Coordinates of C-alpha atoms in Angstrom, one line a residue:
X1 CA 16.9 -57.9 -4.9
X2 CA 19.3 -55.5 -3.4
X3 CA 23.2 -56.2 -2.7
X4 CA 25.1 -55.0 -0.4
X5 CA 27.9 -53.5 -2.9
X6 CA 27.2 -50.2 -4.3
X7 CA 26.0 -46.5 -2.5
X8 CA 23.4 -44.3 -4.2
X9 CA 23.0 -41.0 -2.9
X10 CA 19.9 -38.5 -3.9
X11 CA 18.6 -35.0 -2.8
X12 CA 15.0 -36.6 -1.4
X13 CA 16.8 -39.7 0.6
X14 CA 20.6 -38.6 1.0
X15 CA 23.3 -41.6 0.9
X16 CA 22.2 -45.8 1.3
X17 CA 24.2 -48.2 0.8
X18 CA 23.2 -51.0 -1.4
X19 CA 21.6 -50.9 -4.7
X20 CA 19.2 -53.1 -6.6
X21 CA 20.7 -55.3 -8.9
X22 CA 19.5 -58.3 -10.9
X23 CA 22.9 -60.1 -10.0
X24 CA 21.8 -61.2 -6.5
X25 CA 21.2 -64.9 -6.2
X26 CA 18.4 -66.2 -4.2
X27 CA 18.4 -69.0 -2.2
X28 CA 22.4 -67.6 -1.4
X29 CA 22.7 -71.3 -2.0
X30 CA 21.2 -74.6 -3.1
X31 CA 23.3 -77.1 -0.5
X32 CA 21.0 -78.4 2.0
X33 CA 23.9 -79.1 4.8
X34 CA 27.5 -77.6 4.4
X35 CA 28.8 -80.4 6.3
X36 CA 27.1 -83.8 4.3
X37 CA 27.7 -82.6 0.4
X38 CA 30.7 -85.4 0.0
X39 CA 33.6 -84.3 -2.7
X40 CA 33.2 -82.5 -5.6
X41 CA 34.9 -82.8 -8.8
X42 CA 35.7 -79.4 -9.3
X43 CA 35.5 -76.5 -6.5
X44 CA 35.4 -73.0 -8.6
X45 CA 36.6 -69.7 -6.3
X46 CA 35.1 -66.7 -7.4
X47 CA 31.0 -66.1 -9.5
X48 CA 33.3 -63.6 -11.8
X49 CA 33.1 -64.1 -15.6
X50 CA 36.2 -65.8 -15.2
X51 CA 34.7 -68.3 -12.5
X52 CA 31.2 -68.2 -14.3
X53 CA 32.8 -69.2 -17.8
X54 CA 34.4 -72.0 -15.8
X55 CA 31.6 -73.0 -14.3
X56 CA 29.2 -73.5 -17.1
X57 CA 31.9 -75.3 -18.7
X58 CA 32.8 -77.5 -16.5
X59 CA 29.0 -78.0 -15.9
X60 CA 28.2 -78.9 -19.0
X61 CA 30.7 -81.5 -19.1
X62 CA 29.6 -83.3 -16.5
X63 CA 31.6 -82.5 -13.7
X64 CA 30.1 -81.9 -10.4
X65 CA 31.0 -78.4 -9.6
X66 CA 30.7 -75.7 -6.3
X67 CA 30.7 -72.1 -7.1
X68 CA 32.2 -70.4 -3.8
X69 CA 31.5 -66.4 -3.7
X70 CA 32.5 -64.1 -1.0
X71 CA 29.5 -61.2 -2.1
X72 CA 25.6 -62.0 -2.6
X73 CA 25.8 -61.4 -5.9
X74 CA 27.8 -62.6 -9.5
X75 CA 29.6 -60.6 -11.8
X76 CA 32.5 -59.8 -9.7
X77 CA 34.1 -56.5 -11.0
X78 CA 31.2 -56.2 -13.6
X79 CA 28.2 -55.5 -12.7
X80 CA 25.1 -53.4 -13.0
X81 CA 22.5 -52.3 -10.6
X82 CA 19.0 -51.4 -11.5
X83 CA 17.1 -48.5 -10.3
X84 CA 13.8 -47.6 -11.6
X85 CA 14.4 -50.4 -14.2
X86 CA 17.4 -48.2 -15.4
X87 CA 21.2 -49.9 -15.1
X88 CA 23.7 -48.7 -13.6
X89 CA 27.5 -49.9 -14.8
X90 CA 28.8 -50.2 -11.6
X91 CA 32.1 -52.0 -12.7
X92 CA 33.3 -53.3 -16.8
X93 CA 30.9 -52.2 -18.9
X94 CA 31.5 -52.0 -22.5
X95 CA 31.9 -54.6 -24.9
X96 CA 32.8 -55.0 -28.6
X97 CA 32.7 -57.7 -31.5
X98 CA 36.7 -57.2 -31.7
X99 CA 36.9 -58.9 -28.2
X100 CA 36.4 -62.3 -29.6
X101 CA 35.7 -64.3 -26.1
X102 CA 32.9 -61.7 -25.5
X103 CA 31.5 -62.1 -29.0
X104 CA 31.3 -65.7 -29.3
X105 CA 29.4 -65.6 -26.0
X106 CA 27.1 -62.3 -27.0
X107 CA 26.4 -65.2 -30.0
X108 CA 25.5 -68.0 -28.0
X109 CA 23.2 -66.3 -25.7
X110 CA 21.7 -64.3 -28.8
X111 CA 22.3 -61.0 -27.2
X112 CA 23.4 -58.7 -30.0
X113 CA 20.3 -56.9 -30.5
X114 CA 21.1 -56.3 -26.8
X115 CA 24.0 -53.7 -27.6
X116 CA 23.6 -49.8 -27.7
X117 CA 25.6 -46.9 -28.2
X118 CA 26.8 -44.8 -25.0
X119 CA 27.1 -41.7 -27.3
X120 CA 24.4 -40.0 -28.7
X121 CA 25.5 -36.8 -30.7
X122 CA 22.1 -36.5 -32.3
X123 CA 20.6 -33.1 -30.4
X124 CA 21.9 -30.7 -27.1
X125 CA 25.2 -29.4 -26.8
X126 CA 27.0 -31.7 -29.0
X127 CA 30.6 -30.4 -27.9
X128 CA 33.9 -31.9 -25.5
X129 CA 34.9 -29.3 -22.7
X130 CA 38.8 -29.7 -21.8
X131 CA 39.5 -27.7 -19.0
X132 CA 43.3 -27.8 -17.4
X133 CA 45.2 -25.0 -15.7
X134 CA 45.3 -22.9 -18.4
X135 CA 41.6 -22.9 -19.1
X136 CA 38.7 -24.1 -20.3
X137 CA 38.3 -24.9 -23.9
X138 CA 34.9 -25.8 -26.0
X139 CA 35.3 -27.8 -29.1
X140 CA 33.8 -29.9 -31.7
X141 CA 33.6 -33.4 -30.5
X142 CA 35.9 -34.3 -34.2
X143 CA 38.5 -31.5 -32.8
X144 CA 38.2 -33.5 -29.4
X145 CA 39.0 -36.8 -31.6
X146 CA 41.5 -34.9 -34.1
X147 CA 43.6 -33.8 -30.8
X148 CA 43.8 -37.1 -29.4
X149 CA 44.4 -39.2 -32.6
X150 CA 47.8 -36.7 -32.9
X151 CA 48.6 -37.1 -28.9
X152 CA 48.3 -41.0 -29.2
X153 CA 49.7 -41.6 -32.2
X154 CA 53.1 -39.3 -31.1
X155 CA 53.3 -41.6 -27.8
X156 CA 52.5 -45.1 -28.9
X157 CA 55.0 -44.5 -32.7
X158 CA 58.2 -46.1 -30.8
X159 CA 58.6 -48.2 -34.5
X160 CA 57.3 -45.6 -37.2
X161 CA 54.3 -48.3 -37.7
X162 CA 52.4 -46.9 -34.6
X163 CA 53.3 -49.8 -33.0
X164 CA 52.4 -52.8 -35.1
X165 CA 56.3 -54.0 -35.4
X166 CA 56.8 -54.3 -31.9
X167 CA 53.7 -55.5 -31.2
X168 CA 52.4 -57.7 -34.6
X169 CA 50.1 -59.9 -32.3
X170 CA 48.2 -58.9 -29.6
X171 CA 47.2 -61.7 -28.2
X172 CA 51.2 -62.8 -28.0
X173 CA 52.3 -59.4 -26.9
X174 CA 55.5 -60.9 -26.7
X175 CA 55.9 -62.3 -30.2
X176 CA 58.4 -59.9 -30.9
X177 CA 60.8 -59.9 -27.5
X178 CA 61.7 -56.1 -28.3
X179 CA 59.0 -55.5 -27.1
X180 CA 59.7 -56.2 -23.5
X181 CA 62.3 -53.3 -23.0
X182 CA 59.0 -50.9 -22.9
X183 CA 57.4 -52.6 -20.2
X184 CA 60.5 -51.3 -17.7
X185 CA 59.5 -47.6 -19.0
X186 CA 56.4 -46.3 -17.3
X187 CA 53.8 -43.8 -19.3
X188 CA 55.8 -40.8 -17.7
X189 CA 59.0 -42.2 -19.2
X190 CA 57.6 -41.9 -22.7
X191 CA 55.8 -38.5 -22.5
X192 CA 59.4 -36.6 -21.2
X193 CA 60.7 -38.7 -24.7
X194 CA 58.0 -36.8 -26.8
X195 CA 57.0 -33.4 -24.5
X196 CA 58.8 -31.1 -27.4
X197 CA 56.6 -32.5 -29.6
X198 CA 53.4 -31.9 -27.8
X199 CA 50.7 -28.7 -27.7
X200 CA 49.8 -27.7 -24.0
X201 CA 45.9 -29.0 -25.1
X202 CA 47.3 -32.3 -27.0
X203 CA 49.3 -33.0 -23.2
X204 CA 46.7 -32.6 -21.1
X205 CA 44.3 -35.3 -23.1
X206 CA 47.2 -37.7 -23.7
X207 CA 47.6 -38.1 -19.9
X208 CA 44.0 -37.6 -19.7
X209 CA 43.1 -40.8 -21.6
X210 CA 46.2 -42.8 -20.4
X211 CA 45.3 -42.6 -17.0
X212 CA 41.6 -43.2 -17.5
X213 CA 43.0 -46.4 -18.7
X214 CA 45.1 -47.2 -16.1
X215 CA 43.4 -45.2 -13.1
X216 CA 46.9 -45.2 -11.8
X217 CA 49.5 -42.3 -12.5
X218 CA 51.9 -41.6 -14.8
X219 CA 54.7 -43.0 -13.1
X220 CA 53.1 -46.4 -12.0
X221 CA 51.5 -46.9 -15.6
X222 CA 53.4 -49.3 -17.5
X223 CA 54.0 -47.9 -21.0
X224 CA 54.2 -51.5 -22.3
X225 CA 50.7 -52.3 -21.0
X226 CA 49.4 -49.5 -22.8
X227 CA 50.6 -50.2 -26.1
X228 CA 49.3 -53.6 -25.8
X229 CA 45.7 -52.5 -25.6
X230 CA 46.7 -50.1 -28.6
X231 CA 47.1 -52.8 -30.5
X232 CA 44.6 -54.9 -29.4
X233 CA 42.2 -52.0 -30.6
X234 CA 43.8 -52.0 -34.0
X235 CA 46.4 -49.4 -33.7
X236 CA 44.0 -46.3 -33.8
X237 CA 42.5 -43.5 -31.9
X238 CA 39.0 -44.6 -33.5
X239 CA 39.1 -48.4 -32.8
X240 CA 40.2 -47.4 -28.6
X241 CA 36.9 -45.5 -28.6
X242 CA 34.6 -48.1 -30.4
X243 CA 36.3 -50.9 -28.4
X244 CA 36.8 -49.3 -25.1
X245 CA 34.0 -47.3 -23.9
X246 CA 31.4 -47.1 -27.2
X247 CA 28.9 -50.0 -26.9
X248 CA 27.1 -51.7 -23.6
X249 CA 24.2 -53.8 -23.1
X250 CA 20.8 -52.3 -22.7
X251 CA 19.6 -54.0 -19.7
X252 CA 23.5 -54.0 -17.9
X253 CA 26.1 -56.2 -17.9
X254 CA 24.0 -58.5 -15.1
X255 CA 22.0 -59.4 -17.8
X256 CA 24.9 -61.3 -19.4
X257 CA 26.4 -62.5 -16.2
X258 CA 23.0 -64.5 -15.4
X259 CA 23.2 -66.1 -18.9
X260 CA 26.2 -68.1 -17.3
X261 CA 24.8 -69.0 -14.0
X262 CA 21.5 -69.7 -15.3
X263 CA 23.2 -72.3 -18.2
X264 CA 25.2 -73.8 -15.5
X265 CA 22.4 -74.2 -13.2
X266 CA 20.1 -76.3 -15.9
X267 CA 22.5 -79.1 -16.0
X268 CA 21.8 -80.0 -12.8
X269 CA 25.7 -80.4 -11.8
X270 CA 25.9 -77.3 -9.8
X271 CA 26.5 -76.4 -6.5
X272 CA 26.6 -72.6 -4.7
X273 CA 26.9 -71.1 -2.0
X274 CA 27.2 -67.2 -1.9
X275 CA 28.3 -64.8 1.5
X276 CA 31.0 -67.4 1.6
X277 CA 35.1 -66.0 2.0
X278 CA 37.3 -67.6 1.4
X279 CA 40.2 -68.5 4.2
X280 CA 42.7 -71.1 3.2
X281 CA 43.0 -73.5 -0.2
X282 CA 44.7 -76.5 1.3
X283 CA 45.7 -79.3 -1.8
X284 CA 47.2 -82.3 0.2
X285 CA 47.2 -86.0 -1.1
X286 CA 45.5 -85.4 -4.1
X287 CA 42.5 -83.2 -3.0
X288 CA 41.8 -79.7 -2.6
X289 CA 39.8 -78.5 0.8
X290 CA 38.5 -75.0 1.0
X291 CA 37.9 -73.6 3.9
X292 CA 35.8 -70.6 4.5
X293 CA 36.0 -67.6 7.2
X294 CA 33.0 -69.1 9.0
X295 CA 35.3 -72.2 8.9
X296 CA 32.8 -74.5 6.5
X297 CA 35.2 -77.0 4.9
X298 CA 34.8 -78.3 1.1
X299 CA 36.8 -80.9 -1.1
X300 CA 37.5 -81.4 -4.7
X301 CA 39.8 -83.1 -6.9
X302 CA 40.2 -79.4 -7.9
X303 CA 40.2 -76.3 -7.9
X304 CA 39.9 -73.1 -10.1
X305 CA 40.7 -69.9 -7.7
X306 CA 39.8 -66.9 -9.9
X307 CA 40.3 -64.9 -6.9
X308 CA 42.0 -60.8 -8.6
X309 CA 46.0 -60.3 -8.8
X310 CA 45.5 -57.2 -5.2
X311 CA 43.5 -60.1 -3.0
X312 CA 45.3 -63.1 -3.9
X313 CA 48.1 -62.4 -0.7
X314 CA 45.0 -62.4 2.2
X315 CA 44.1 -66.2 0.7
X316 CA 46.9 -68.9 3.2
X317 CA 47.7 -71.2 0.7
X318 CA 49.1 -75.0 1.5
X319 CA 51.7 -75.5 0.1
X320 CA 52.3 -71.7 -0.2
X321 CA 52.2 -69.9 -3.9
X322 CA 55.9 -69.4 -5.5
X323 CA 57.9 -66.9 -4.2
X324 CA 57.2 -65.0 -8.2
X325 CA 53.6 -65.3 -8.2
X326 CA 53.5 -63.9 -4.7
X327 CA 55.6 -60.9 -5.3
X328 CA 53.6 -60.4 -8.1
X329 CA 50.1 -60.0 -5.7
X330 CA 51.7 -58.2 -3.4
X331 CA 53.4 -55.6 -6.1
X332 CA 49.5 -55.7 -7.4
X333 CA 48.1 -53.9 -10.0
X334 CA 47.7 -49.8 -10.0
X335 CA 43.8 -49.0 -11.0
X336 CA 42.4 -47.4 -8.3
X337 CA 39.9 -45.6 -10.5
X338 CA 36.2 -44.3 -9.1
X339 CA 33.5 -44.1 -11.0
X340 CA 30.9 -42.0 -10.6
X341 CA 27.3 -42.1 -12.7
X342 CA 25.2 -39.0 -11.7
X343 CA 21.8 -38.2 -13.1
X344 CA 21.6 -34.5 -13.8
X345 CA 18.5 -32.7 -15.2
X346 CA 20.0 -31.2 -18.3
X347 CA 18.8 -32.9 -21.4
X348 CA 20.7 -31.3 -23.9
X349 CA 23.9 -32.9 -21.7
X350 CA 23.1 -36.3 -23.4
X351 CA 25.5 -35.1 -26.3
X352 CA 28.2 -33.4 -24.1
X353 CA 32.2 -35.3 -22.9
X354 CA 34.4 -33.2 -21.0
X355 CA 37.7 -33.6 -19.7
X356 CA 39.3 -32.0 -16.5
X357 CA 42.7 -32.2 -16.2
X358 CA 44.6 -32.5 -13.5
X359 CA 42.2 -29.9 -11.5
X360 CA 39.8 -31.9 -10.4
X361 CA 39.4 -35.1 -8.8
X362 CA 36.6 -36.6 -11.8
X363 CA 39.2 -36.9 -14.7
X364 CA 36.4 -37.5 -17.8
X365 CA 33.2 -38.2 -18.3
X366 CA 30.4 -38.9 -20.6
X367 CA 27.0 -38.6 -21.7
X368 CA 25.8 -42.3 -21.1
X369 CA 22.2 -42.4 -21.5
X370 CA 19.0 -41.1 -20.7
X371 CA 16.8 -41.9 -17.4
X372 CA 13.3 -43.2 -17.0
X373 CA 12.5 -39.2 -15.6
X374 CA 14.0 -38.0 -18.9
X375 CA 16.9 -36.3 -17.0
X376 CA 20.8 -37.7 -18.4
X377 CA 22.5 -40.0 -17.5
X378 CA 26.6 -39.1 -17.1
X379 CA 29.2 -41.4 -16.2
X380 CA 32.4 -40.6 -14.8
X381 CA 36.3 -41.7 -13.9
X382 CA 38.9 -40.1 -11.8
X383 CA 40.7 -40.4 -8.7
X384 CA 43.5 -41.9 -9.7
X385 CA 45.7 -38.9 -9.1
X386 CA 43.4 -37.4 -6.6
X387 CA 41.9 -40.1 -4.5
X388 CA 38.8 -39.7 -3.6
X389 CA 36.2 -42.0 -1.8
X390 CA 32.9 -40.9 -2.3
X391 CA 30.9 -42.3 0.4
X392 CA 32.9 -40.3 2.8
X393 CA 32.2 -37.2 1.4
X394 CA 29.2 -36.8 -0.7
X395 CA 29.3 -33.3 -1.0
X396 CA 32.5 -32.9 -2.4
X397 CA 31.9 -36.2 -4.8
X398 CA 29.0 -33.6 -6.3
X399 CA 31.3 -31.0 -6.0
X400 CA 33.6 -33.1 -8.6
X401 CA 30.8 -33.9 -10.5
X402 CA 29.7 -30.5 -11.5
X403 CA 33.3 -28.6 -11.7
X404 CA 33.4 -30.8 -15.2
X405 CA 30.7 -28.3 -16.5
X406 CA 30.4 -25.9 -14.1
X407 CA 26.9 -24.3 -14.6
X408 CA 25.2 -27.4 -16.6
X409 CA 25.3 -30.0 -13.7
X410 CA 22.5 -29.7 -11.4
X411 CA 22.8 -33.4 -9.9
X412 CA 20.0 -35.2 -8.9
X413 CA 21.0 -38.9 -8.2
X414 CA 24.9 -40.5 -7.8
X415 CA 25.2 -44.2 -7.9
X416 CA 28.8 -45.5 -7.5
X417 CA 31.0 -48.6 -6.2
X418 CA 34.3 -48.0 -4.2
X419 CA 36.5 -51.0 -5.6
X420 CA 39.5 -49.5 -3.8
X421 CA 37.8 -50.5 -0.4
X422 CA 36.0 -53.7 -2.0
X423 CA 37.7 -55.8 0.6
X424 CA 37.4 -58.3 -2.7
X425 CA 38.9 -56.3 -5.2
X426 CA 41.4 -53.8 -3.4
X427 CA 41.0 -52.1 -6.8
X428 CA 39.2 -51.7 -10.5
X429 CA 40.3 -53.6 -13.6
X430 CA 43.7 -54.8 -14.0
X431 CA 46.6 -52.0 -15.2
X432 CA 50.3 -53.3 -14.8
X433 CA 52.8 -51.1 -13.5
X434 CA 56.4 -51.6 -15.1
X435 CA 58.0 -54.6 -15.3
X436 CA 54.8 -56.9 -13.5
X437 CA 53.6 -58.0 -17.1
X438 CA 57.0 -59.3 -18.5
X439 CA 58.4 -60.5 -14.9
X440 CA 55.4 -62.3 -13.9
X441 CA 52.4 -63.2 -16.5
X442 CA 54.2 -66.6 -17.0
X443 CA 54.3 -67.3 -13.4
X444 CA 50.9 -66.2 -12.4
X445 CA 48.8 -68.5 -15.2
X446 CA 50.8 -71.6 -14.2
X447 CA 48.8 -74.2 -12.2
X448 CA 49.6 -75.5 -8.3
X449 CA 49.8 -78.2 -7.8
X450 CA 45.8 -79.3 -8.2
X451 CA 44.6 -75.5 -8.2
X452 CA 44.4 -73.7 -11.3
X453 CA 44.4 -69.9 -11.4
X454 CA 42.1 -68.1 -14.1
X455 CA 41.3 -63.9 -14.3
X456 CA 41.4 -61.5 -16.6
X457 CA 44.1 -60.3 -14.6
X458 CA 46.6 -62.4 -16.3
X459 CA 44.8 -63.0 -19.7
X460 CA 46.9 -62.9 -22.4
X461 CA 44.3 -60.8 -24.9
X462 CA 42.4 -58.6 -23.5
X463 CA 43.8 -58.4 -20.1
X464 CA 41.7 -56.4 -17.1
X465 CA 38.5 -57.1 -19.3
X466 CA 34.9 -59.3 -19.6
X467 CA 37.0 -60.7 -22.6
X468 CA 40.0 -61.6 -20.9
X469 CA 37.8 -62.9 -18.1
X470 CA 36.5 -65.7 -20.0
X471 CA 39.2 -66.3 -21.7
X472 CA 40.8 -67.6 -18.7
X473 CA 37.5 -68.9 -17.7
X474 CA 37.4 -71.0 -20.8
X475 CA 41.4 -72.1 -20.3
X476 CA 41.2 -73.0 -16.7
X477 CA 37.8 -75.3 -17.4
X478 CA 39.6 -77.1 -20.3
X479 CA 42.9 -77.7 -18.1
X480 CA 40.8 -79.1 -15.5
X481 CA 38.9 -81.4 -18.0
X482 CA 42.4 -82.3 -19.5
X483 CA 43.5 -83.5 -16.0
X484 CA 40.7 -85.2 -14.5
X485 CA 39.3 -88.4 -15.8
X486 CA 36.1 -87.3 -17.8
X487 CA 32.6 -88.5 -16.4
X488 CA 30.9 -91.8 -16.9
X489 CA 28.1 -90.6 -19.9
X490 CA 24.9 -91.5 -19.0
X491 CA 22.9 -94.9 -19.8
X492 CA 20.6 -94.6 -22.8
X493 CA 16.8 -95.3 -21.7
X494 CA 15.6 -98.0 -23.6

């Protein structure tokens, strides 16, 4: 099947929008008549991890449950298209055993033979290009680490324990309430503390790697938020790149998604209807109605909206969201990252990472794989301080693509999702600016009234990832099972 999200561009067929994915769900529902389906127990908002993980949950207990999604398709900001049986990462993409939500699930659904290194440093080039305005540089890819690990460790050492005192538990970042005064500071604020202290090439990847994380810039990055997934990775250079961008699933993240859907499904308590909007969320006397743009009306005795922090403002809400939570949505989170994947025909690129900094408008990439034509696979992030939006311009998108190694980048396919203009994301995976985490996390996970609010966008581990995401999936599905009385269990057959 083929969704509507996503653009691929190549030199035989030029740019299509639309790529083949095995998220799309066919029949786009399973309810006969929008109009005769009665009330629901439990209306979920949004065929994310976050909404799936609810879902399946509530599923299983034996609530009766709708899944509403705006796209054709699941996954929400994760997701993987398929062309030529290859995948695609067209949103989150890598996963580790120190996210524990992720793991437990990777468990259940006996998918960890499914995992596979992005990096293969076996054969080809086998080196990290950093090119900035004073040049271009060629290093080992342990020099590449080595010059990082010293960058990092400089910005994040605000306690001389490289941030474990002010941040001992992760997953209650604000254990220790020191540790708010660095969410006001923004990454800029604490790169002017250290700049003395930094090489011209140990600058240029420090900012390098902190905007990849937050695809903001470095003045709307919170430093806090930062140093939070620091620790989450275990306080190291080595455990960011094993837990942020080292291992994927072989078949894509769709294959995982379905997992969800397809366990929710079986029970025989679900409901969905895809192409479905959402307008209003009205909670009045005890139920919940939905109400969609093509004005379809559905009721529950809940509701779980896992709609993202940058859309929740175009959602009318009766009675209207706290005056906190709002300001929060409309303050919004900063990642307005691109990513690109291009398939070029140098093989010996497999082995090759490259950084270009702040020159050109693709900030980092990677060797991610090899194609079914034996050609590699590279994946790419920038435009965070030099928008671009590549379906506007494929020519210079290519352009970008090969000034990260001029000469070795003869492009033959680009595949890419603009989540800045995803009417459904208005952006990538969550990155606080100052001051949103500590002002507002409390006020954007509490419950309204009979609508309960779950994304990774306000998770309290691994916030703005697949982890976080059910994580709050898991939350929202128990608070709702807390609240409403529990199903009658079936009658044994005698």
């Amino acid at each position: 099947m083929t969704s509507r999200d996503g653009f691929q561009w190549t030199k035989e067929g030029g740019l299509s929008q639309g790529v083949p994915t095995l998220s799309v769900i066919n029949p786009p529902t399973n309810i006969k008549s929008a109009t005769d389906q009665g009330d629901y127990d439990v209306i979920v908002v949004g065929g994310g991890y976050s909404g799936l993980t609810a879902t399946r949950d509530l599923c299983l207990a034996g609530f009766k449950v709708l899944l509403v999604e705006a796209r054709d398709r699941i996954g929400g900001r994760s997701w993987s298209s398929n062309i030529d049986g290859y995948p695609y990462e067209m949103g989150g993409t890598w996963v580790h055993w120190h996210q524990p939500h992720v793991w437990r699930e990777i468990s259940r659904y006996d998918l960890r033979k499914e995992l596979e290194p992005s990096f293969d440093f076996s054969r080809g080039v086998n080196h990290f290009q950093l090119r900035t305005n004073q040049g271009s540089t060629t290093m080992s890819h342990d020099e590449e680490d080595t010059i990082l690990r010293t960058a990092l460790e400089k910005f994040v050492n605000v306690d001389g324990d490289m941030g474990r005192t002010i941040i001992p538990f992760p997953h209650d970042e604000f254990y220790n309430p020191e540790a708010k005064k660095y969410d006001k500071m923004s990454a800029l604020d604490r790169v002017r503390d250290i700049a003395l202290t930094l090489s011209a090439n140990e600058r240029a990847s420090l900012e390098g790697f902190v905007l990849l994380c937050s695809c903001g810039t470095l003045e709307t990055t919170s430093f806090f938020e930062f140093l939070h997934w620091w620790a989450l990775c275990g306080y190291s250079q080595r455990g960011c790149m094993d837990c942020l961008i080292s291992y994927k699933f072989r078949g894509g993240q769709s294959i995982f998604a379905l997992r969800f859907f397809k366990e929710a499904a079986s029970t025989g308590n679900l409901s969905y209807i895809f192409n479905s909007p959402v307008k209003s969320i009205d909670d009045q006397s005890g139920k919940v109605i939905l109400t969609t743009r093509d004005d379809f009306q559905f009721t529950g005795s809940r509701l779980v909206s896992t709609i993202p922090l940058n859309v929740l403002e175009t959602i009318s809400f009766n009675p209207p969201l706290e005056s906190l939570r709002m300001g929060a949505a409309r303050t919004g989170h900063v990642n307005q990252c691109v990513k690109i994947h291009a398939e070029i025909s140098d093989k010996d690129m497999r082995s090759w990472a490259g950084m270009s900094y702040p020159l050109n408008k693709i900030t980092y990439a990677i060797g991610d794989g090899t194609t079914p034509a034996g050609n590699t696979h590279i994946v790419g992030f920038g435009g965070f301080h030099n928008h671009i939006h590549p379906e506007e311009d494929v020519k210079e998108t290519k352009k970008a693509v090969e000034n990260l190694a001029p000469g070795n980048m003869d492009v033959q396919r680009l595949v890419f999702h603009n989540w800045s203009k995803d009417e459904f994301a208005r952006g990538a995976w969550f990155f606080a600016p100052p001051g949103l985490v500590s002002n507002s996390l409390e006020s954007l996970r509490r419950r309204h009234g009979n609508v309960h609010f779950a994304n990774a966008d306000w998770a309290l581990g691994w916030r703005g990832f697949i982890d976080g995401a059910i994580e709050e999936g898991t939350r929202a599905a128990k608070d709702v099972k807390d609240g409403l009385k529990p199903p009658p269990a079936p009658r044994a057959h005698l």
